[in-house]
Short mmCIF file of C-alpha atoms and ligand atoms in Angstrom, two decimals:
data_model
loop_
_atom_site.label_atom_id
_atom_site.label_comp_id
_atom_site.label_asym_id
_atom_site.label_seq_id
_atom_site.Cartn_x
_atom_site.Cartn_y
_atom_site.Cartn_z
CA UNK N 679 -18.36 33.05 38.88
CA UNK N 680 -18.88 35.47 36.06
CA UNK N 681 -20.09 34.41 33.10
CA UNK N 682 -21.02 35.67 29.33
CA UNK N 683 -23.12 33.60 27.37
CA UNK N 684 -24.11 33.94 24.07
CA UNK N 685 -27.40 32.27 22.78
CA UNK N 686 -29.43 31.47 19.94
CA UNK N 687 -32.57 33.86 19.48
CA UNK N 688 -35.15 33.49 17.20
CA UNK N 689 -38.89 33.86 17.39
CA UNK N 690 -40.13 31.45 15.30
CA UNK N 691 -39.60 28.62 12.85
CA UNK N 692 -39.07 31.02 9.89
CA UNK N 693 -37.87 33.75 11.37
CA UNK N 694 -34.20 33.79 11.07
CA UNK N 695 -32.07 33.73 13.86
CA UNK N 696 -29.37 35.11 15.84
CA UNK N 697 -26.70 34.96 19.02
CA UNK N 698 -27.40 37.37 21.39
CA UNK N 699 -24.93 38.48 24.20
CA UNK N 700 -25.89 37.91 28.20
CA UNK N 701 -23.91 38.77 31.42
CA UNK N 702 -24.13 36.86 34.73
CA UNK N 703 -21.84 38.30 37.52
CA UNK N 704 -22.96 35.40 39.91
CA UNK N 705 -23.53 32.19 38.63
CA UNK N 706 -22.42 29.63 41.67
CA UNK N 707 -20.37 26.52 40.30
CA UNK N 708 -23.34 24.12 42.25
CA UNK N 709 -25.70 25.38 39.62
CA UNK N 710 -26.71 22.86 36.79
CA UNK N 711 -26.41 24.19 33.68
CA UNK N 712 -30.33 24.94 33.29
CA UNK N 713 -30.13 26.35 36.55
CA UNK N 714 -28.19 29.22 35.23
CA UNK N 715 -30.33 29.42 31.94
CA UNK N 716 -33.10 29.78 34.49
CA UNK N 717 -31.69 32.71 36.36
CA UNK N 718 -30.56 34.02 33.60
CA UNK N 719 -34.53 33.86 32.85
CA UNK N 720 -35.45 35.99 35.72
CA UNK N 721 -33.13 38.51 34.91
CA UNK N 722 -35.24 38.88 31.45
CA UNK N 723 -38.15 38.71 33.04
CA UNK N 724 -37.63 41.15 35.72
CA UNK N 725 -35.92 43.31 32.93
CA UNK N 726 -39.13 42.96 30.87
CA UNK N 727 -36.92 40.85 28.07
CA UNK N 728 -38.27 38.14 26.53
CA UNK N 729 -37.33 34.76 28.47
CA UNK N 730 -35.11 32.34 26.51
CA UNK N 731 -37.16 29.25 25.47
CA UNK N 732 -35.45 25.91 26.09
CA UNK N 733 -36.69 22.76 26.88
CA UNK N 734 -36.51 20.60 29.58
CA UNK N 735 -38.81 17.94 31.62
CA UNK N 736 -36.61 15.57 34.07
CA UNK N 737 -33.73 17.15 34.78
CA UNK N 738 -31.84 13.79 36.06
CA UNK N 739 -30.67 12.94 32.89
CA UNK N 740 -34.01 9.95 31.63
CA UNK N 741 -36.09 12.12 28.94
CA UNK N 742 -33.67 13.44 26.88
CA UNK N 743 -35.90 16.65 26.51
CA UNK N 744 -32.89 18.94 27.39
CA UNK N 745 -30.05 19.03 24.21
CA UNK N 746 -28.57 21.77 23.62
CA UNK N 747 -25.06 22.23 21.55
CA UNK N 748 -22.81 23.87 24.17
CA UNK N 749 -19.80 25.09 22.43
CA UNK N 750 -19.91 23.31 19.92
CA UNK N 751 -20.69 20.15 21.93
CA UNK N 752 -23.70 18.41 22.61
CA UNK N 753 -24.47 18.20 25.74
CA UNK N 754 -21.64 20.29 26.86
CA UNK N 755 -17.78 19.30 27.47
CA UNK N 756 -19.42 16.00 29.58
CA UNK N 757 -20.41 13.11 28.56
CA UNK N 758 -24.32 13.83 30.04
CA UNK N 759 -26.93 15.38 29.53
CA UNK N 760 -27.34 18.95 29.81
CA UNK N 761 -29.25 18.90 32.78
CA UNK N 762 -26.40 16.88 34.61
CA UNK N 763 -23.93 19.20 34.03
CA UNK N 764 -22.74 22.00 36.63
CA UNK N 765 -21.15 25.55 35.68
CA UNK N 766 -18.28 24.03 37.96
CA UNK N 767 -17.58 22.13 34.72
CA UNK N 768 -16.54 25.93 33.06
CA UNK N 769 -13.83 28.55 34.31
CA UNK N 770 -14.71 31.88 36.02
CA UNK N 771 -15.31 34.54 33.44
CA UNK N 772 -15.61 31.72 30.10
CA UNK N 773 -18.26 32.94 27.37
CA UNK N 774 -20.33 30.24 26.61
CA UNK N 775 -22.10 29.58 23.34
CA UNK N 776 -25.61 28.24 23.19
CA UNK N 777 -27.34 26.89 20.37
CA UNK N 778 -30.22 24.61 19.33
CA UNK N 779 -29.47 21.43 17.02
CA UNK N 780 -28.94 21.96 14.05
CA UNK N 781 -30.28 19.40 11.21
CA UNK N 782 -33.01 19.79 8.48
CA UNK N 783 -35.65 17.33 10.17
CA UNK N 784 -34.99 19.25 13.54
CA UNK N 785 -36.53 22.10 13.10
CA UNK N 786 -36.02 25.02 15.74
CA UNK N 787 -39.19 26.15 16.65
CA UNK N 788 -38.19 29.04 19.35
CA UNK N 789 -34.51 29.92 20.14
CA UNK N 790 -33.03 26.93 21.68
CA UNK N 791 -36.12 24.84 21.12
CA UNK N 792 -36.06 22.17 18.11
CA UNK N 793 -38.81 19.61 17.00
CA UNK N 794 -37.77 15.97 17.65
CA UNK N 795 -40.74 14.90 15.95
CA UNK N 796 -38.89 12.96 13.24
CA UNK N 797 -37.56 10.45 15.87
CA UNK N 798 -41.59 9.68 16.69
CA UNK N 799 -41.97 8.92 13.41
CA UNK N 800 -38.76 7.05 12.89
CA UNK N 801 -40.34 4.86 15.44
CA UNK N 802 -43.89 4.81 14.65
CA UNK N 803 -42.65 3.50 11.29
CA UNK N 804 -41.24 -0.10 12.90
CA UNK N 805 -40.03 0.88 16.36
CA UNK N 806 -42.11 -1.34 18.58
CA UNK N 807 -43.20 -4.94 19.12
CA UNK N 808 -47.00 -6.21 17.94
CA UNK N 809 -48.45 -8.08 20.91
CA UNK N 810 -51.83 -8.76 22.09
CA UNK N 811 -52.05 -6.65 25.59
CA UNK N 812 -53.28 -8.73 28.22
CA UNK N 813 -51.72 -9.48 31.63
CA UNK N 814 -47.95 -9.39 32.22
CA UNK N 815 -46.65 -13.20 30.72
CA UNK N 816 -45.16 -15.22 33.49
CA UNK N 817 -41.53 -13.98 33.21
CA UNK N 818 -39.79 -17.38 33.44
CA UNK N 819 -42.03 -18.59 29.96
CA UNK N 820 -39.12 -17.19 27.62
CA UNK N 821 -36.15 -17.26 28.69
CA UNK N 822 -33.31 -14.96 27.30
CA UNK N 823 -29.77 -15.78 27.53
CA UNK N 824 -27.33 -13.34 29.31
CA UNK N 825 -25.43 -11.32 27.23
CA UNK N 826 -28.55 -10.83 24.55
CA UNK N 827 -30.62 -9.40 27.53
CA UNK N 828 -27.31 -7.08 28.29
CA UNK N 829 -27.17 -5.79 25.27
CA UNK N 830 -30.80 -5.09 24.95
CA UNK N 831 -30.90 -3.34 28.11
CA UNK N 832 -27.83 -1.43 27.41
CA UNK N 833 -29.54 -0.65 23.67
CA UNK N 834 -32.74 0.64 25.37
CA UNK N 835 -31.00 3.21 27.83
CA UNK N 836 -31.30 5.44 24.59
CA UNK N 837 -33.45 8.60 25.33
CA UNK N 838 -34.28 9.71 22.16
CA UNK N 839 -32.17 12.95 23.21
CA UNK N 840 -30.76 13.66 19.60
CA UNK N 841 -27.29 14.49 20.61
CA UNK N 842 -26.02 12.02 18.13
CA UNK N 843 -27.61 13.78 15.24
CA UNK N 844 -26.33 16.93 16.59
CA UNK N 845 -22.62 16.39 16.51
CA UNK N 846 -22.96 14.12 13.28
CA UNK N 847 -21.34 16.04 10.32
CA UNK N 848 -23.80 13.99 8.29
CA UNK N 849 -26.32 14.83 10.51
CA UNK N 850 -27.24 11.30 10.37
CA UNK N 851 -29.58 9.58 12.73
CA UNK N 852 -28.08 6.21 12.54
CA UNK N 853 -26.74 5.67 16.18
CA UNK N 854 -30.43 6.23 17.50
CA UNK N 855 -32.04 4.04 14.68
CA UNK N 856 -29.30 0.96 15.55
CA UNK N 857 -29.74 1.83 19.38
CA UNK N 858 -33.47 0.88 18.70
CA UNK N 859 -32.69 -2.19 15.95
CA UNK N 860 -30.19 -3.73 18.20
CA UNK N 861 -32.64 -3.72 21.66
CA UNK N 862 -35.39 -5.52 20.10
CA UNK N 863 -33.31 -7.30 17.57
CA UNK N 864 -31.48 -8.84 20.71
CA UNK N 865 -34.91 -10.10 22.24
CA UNK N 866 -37.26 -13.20 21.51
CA UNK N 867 -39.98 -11.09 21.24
CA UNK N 868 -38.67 -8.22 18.44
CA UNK N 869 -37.70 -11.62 16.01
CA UNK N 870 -41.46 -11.52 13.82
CA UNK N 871 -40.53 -7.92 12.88
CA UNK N 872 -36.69 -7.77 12.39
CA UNK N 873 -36.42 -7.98 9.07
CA UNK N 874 -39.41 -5.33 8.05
CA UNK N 875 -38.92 -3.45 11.32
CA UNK N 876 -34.72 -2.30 9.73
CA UNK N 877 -36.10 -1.48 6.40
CA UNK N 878 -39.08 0.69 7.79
CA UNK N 879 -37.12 2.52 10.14
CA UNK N 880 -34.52 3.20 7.47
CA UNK N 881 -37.03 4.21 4.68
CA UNK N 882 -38.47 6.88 7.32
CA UNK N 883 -35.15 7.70 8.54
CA UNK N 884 -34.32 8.90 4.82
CA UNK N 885 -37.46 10.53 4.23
CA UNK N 886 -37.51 12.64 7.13
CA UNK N 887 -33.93 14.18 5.55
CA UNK N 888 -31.51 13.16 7.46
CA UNK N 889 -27.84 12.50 6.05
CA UNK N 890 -26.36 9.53 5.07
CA UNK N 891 -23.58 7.73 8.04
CA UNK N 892 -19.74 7.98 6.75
CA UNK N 893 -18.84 6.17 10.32
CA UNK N 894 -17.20 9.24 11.58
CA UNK N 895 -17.95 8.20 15.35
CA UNK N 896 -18.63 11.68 16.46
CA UNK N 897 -22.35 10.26 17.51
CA UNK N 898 -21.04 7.76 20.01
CA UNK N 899 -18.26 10.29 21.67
CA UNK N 900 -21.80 12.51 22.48
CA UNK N 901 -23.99 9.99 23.44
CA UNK N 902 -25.15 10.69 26.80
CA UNK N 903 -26.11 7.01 27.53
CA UNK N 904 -22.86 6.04 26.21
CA UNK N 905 -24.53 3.61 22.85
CA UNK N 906 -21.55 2.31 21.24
CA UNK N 907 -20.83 2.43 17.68
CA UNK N 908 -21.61 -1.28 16.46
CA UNK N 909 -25.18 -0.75 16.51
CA UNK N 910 -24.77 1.10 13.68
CA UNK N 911 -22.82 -2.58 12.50
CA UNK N 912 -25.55 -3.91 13.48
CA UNK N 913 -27.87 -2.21 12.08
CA UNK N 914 -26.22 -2.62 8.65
CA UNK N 915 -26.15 -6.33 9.08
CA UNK N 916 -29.75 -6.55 9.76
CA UNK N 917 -30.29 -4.24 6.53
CA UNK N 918 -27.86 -6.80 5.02
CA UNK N 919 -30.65 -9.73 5.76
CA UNK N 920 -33.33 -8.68 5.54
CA UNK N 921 -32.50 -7.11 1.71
CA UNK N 922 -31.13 -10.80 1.12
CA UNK N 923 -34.49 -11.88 1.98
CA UNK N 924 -36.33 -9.76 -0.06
CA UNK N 925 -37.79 -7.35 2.47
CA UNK F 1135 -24.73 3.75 -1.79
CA UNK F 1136 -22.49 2.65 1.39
CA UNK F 1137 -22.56 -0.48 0.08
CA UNK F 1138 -21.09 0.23 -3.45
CA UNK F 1139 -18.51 2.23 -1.46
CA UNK F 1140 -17.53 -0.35 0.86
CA UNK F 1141 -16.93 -3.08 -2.14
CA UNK F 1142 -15.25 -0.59 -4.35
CA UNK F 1143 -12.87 0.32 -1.80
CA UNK F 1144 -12.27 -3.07 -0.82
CA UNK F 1145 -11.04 -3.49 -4.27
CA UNK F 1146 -9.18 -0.83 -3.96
CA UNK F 1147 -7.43 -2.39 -0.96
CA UNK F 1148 -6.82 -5.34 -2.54
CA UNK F 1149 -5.07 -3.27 -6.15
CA UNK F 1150 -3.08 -1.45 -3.51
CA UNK F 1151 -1.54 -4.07 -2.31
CA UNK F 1152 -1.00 -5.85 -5.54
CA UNK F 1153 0.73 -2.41 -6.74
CA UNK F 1154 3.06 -2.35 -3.63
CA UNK F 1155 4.01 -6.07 -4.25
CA UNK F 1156 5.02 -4.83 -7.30
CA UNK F 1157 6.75 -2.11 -6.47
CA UNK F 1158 8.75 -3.71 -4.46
CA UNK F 1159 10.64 -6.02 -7.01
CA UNK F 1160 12.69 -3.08 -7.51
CA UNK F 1161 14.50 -3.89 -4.87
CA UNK F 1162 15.51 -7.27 -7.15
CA UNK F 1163 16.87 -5.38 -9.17
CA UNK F 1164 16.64 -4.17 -13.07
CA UNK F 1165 15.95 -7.79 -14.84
CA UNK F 1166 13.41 -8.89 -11.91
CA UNK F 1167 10.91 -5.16 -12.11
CA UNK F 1168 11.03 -5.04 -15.68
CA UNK F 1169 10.19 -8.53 -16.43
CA UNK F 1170 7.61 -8.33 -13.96
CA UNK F 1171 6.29 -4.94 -15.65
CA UNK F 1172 6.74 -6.87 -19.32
CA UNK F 1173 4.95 -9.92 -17.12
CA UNK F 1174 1.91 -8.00 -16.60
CA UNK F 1175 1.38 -6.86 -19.89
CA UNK F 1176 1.32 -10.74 -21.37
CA UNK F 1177 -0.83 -12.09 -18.90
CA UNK F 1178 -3.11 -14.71 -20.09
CA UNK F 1179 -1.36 -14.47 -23.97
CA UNK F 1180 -2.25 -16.23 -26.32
CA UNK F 1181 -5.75 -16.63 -25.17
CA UNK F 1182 -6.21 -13.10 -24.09
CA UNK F 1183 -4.62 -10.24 -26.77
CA UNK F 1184 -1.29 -8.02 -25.41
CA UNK F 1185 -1.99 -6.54 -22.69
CA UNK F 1186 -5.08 -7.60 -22.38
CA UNK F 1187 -5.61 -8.91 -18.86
CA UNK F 1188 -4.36 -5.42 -17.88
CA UNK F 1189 -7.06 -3.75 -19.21
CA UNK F 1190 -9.66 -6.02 -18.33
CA UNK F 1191 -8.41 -5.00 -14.53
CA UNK F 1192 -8.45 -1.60 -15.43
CA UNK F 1193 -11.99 -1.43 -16.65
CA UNK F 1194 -12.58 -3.21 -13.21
CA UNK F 1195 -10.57 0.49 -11.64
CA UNK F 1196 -12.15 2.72 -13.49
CA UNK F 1197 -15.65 1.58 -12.96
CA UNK F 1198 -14.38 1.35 -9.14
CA UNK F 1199 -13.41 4.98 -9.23
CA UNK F 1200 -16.48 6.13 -11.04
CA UNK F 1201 -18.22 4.32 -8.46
CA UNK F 1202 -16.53 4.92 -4.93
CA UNK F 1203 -16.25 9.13 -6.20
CA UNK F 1204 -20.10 8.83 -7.45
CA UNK F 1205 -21.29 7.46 -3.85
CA UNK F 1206 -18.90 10.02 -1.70
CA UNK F 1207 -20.39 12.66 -3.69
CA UNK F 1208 -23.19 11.55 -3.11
CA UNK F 1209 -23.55 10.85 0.77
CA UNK F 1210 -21.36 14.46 0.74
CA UNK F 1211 -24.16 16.03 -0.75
CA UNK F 1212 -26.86 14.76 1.39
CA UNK F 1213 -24.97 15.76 4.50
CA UNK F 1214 -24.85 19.20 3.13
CA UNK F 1215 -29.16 19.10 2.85
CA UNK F 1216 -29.37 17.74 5.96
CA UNK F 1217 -27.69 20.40 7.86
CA UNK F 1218 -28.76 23.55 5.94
CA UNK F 1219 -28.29 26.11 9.24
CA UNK F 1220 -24.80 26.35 10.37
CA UNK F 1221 -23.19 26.08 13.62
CA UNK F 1222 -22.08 29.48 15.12
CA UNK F 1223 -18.87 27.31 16.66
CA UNK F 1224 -17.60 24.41 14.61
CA UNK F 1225 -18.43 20.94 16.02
CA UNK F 1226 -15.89 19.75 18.56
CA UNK F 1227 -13.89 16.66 18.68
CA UNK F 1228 -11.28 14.95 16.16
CA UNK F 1229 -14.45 12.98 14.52
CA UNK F 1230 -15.31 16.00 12.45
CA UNK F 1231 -11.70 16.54 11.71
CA UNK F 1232 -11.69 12.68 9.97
CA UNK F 1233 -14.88 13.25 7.94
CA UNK F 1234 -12.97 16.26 6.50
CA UNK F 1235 -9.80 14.61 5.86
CA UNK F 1236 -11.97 11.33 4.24
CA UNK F 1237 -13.77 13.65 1.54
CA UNK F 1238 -10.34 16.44 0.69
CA UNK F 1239 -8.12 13.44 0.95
CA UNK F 1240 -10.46 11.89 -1.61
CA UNK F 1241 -10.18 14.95 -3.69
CA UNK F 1242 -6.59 15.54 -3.33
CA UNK F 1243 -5.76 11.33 -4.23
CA UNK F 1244 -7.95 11.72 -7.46
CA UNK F 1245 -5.52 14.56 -8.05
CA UNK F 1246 -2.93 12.53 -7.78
CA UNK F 1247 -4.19 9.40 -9.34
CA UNK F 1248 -3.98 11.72 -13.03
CA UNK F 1249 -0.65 12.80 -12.03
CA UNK F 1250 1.00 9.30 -11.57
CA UNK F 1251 -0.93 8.05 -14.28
CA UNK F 1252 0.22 10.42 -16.69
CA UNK F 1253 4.19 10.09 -15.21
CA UNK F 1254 4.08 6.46 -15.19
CA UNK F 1255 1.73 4.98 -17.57
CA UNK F 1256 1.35 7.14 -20.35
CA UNK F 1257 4.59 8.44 -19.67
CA UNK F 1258 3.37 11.81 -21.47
CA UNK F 1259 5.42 14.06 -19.95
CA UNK F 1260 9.13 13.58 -19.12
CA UNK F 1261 11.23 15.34 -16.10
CA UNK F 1262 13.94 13.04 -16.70
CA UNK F 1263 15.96 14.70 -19.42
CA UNK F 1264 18.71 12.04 -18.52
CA UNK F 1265 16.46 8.92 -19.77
CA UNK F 1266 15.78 9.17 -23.51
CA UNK F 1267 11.85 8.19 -23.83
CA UNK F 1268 13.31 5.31 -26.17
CA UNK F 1269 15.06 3.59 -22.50
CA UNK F 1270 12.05 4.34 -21.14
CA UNK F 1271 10.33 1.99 -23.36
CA UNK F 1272 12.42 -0.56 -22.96
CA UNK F 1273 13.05 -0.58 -19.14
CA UNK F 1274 10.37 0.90 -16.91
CA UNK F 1275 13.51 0.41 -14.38
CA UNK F 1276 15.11 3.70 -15.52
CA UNK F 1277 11.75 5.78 -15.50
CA UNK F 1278 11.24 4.68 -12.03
CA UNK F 1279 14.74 5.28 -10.86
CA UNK F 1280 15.44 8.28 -13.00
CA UNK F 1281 11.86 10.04 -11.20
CA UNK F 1282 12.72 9.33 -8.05
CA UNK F 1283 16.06 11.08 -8.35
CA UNK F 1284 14.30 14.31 -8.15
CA UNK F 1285 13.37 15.44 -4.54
CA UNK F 1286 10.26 17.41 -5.30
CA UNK F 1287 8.90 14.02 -7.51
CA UNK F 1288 9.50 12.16 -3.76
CA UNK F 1289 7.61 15.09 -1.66
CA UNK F 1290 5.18 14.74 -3.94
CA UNK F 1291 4.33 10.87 -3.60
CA UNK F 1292 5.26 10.74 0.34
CA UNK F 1293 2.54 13.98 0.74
CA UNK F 1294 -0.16 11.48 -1.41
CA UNK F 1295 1.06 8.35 0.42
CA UNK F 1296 0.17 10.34 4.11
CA UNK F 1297 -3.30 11.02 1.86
CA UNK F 1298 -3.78 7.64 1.18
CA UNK F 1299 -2.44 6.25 4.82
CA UNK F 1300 -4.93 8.00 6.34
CA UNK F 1301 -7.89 7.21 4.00
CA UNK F 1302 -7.40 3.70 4.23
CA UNK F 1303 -7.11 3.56 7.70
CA UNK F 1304 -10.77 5.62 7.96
CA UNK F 1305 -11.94 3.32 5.22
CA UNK F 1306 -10.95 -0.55 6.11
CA UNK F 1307 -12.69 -0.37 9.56
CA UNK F 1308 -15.32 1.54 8.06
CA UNK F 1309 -15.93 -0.68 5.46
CA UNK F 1310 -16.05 -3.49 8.26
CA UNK F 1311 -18.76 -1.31 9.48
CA UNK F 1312 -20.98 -1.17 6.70
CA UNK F 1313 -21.00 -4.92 5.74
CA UNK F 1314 -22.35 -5.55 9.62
CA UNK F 1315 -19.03 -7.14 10.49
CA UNK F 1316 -18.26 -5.45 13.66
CA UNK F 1317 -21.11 -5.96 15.63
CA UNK F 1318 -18.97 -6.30 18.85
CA UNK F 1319 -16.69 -4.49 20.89
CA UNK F 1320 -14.04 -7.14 20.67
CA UNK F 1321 -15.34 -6.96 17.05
CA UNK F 1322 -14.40 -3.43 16.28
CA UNK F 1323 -11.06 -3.31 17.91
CA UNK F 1324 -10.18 -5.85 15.65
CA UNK F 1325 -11.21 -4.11 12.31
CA UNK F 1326 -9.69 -0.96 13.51
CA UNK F 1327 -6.59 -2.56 14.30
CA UNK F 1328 -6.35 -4.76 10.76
CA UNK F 1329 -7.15 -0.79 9.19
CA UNK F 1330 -3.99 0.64 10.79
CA UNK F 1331 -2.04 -2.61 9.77
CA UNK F 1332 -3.28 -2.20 6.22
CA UNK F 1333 -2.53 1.63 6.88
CA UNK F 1334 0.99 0.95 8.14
CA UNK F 1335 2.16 -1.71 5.32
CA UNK F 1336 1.11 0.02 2.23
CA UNK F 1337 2.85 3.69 3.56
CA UNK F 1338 6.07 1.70 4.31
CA UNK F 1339 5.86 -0.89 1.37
CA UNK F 1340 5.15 2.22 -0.63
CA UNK F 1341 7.62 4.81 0.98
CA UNK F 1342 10.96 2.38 0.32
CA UNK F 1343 11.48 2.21 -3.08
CA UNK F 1344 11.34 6.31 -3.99
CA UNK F 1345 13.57 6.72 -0.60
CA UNK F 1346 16.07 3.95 -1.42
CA UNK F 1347 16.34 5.86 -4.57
CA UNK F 1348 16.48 9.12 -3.56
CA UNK F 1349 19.30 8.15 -1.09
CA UNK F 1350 21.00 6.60 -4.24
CA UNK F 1351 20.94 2.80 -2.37
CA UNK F 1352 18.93 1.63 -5.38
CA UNK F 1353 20.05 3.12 -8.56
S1 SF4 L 2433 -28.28 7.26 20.68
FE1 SF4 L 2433 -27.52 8.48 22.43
S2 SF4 L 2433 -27.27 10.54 21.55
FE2 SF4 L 2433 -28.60 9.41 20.14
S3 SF4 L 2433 -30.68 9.87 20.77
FE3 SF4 L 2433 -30.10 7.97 21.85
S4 SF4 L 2433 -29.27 8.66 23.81
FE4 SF4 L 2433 -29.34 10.49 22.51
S1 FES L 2434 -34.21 17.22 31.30
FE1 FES L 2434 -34.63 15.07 31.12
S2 FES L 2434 -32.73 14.37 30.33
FE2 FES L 2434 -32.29 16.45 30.75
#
């Protein structure tokens, strides 16, 4: 296949940035999407061009290191990741844009490259459960019914990836912040800190910049992991408590 | 800020539907819309002055506007500093189409909100140069029928009706959302179906009356 892609290139976090223009005359449809970025790479390299930076750890889809807004979607026309997705998912001579997200609190630190830190602290702020570490407890000592431990797991299979913040028009991190209040809101163990734990995470949420959710639903058609749009219900409804309680 | 949208616009809702009930009477003809138009304007007399339910409700509005406009603005605004660094391609997908058509439809109803008020309460300005503006007083009836007599008066309310169809139906299931009501998948099939029912009666209950007339089945 030939392909043109056009990227994001900038050289720093102030610098300003721009698309730049790249051929590939044979890019084989078996090739994962970084796969081509990464020949593409070598053809820099040997050319004595600076390499494109882009980030990437797994590549099968679990660390949600890999975003990248593929024209105009995150992720790319699938609903994966980036590193899931093969060129046999474009047509033979297609010119591809490539760019970084795009929010205030994700700041691109090197072409394609943004900082995800805000999510760390999103979650530093009330993500988690306070227990005294010891040895693992006996697993039959609390018991948790069916469809709560469903829901939890399905909550959980969020990677932090920040595709949902990406194709927001808010640019609203809610469906990541409910993904993380509905998994330990559904367990025995995330009860204690429910009702501080929502406010927290929101409070950070809003400090770190980003927008406000107008339940638009573009988060949930990105979502690699496929979190469905009532956490964000759910989130509200926690928010809902825990400010009738005082919190 | 969600929240004082999602109760203002439930209020909205619920005025909406009152107005369409309303409306509707015309099709009783003459005696039954204007007495129901005098109706509202005695509500509560002697214990409450002329008119003076009315405007207790329309304090209620206003505020509501003031409120649900203050709050779009708002989360509008924040949306714009949160995403300071365009996209080279626009995002993808009909969800960014609905966020647009939620905050120009907004726009483009306040628009219209002056516009009907001015033609139908305040009755400032007068296209009708059949109805004298001293029948006018007397029967809201003739306003109503003589307006809708003119095409481009019709275009003009079914082009705001498609504006407010397709706000409501965005902002009943979102509304759901934001009060923590739809926690479930069952859950938010539900709300989004009630939104398009909402949707669906108010276009139609609204649509009838300026088409019967236009047609000249009501007149
Ligand atoms: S909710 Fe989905 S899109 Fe958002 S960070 Fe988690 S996995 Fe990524
Ligand atoms: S590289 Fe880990 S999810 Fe793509």
């Amino acid at each position: 296949m030939k392909i043109t892609v056009k990227v994001w290139r900038q050289t720093g976090p102030e610098a300003p940035g721009k698309l730049v223009s790249y051929q590939l005359d044979d890019v084989s449809p078996d090739m994962s999407f970084l796969e081509m970025l990464d020949v593409l790479n070598e053809n820099l390299a040997t050319s004595g061009e600076e390499p494109i930076a882009f980030d990437s750890d797994c590549r099968e889809g679990i660390c949600g290191m890999c975003g990248l807004m593929i024209n105009g979607s995150a992720h790319g026309p699938l609903r994966t990741t980036t590193c899931q997705l093969h060129m046999r998912s474009f047509s033979d001579g297609e010119t591809i844009t490539i760019e970084p997200w795009r929010a205030e609190p994700f700041k691109v630190l090197r072409d394609l490259i943004v900082d995800r830190g805000a999510f760390d602290r999103i979650i530093s702020a009330g993500g988690f459960v306070s227990v005294n570490t010891g040895s693992a407890p006996e697993a039959h000592s609390t018991l948790v019914p069916k469809v709560n431990a469903d829901r939890a797991f399905d909550t959980a299979a969020c990677i932090g990836c920040g595709a949902c913040v990406a194709a927001c028009p808010n640019a609203a991190a809610m469906l990541f912040l409910g993904a993380k209040v509905t998994h330990l809101g559904e367990l025995p163990q995330g009860q204690p800190e429910r009702d501080s734990r929502v406010v927290k995470m929101l409070n950070q949420h809003d400090h770190e910049g980003f927008g406000g959710c107008t339940n638009v639903g573009a988060c949930a058609d990105a979502c690699p992991k496929e979190i469905p749009l009532d956490v964000i219900s759910q989130l509200n409804q926690d928010l809902r408590r825990a400010m009738v309680k005082g919190y | 800020m969600k929240l004082l949208m999602a109760v203002t616009g439930a209020l909205f809702v619920f005025f909406v539907l009152m107005h369409m009930y309303g409306n509707l009477k015309i099709f009783g003809g003459q005696s039954a819309f204007d007495t129901y138009a005098h109706h509202l304007r005695t509500f509560g007399e002697p214990i409450l002055p002329y008119e003076g339910f009315l405007w207790a409700f329309r304090v209620v509005l206003i505020l509501s506007v003031v409120g649900h406009a203050y709050s779009a603005f708002y989360l509008w605004n924040k949306a714009n500093g949160a995403r300071k660094g365009r996209y080279a391609v626009r995002l993808a997908g009909a969800a960014a189409w609905r966020s647009t058509t939620m905050r120009w439809g907004g726009v483009a109803l306040i628009a219209f909100l002056v516009f009907h008020l001015i033609q139908f309460t305040t009755h400032k300005v007068n296209f009708n140069s059949g109805v004298s503006d001293a029948t006018i007083g007397e029967s809201p009836y003739q306003l109503v029928v003589a307006s809708f007599q003119l095409w481009w008066v019709v275009l003009v309310y079914l082009i705001a009706l498609a504006a407010v169809g397709l706000h409501l139906q965005h902002g009943v299931w979102s509304a759901a959302q934001t009060l923590g009501c739809t926690t479930s998948v069952a859950a938010r099939v539900r709300a989004k179906a009630l939104a398009m029912f909402v949707a669906v009666v108010v276009v139609v209950g609204f649509a009838l009356p300026p088409l019967f007339i236009l047609f000249g089945i009501v007149e």
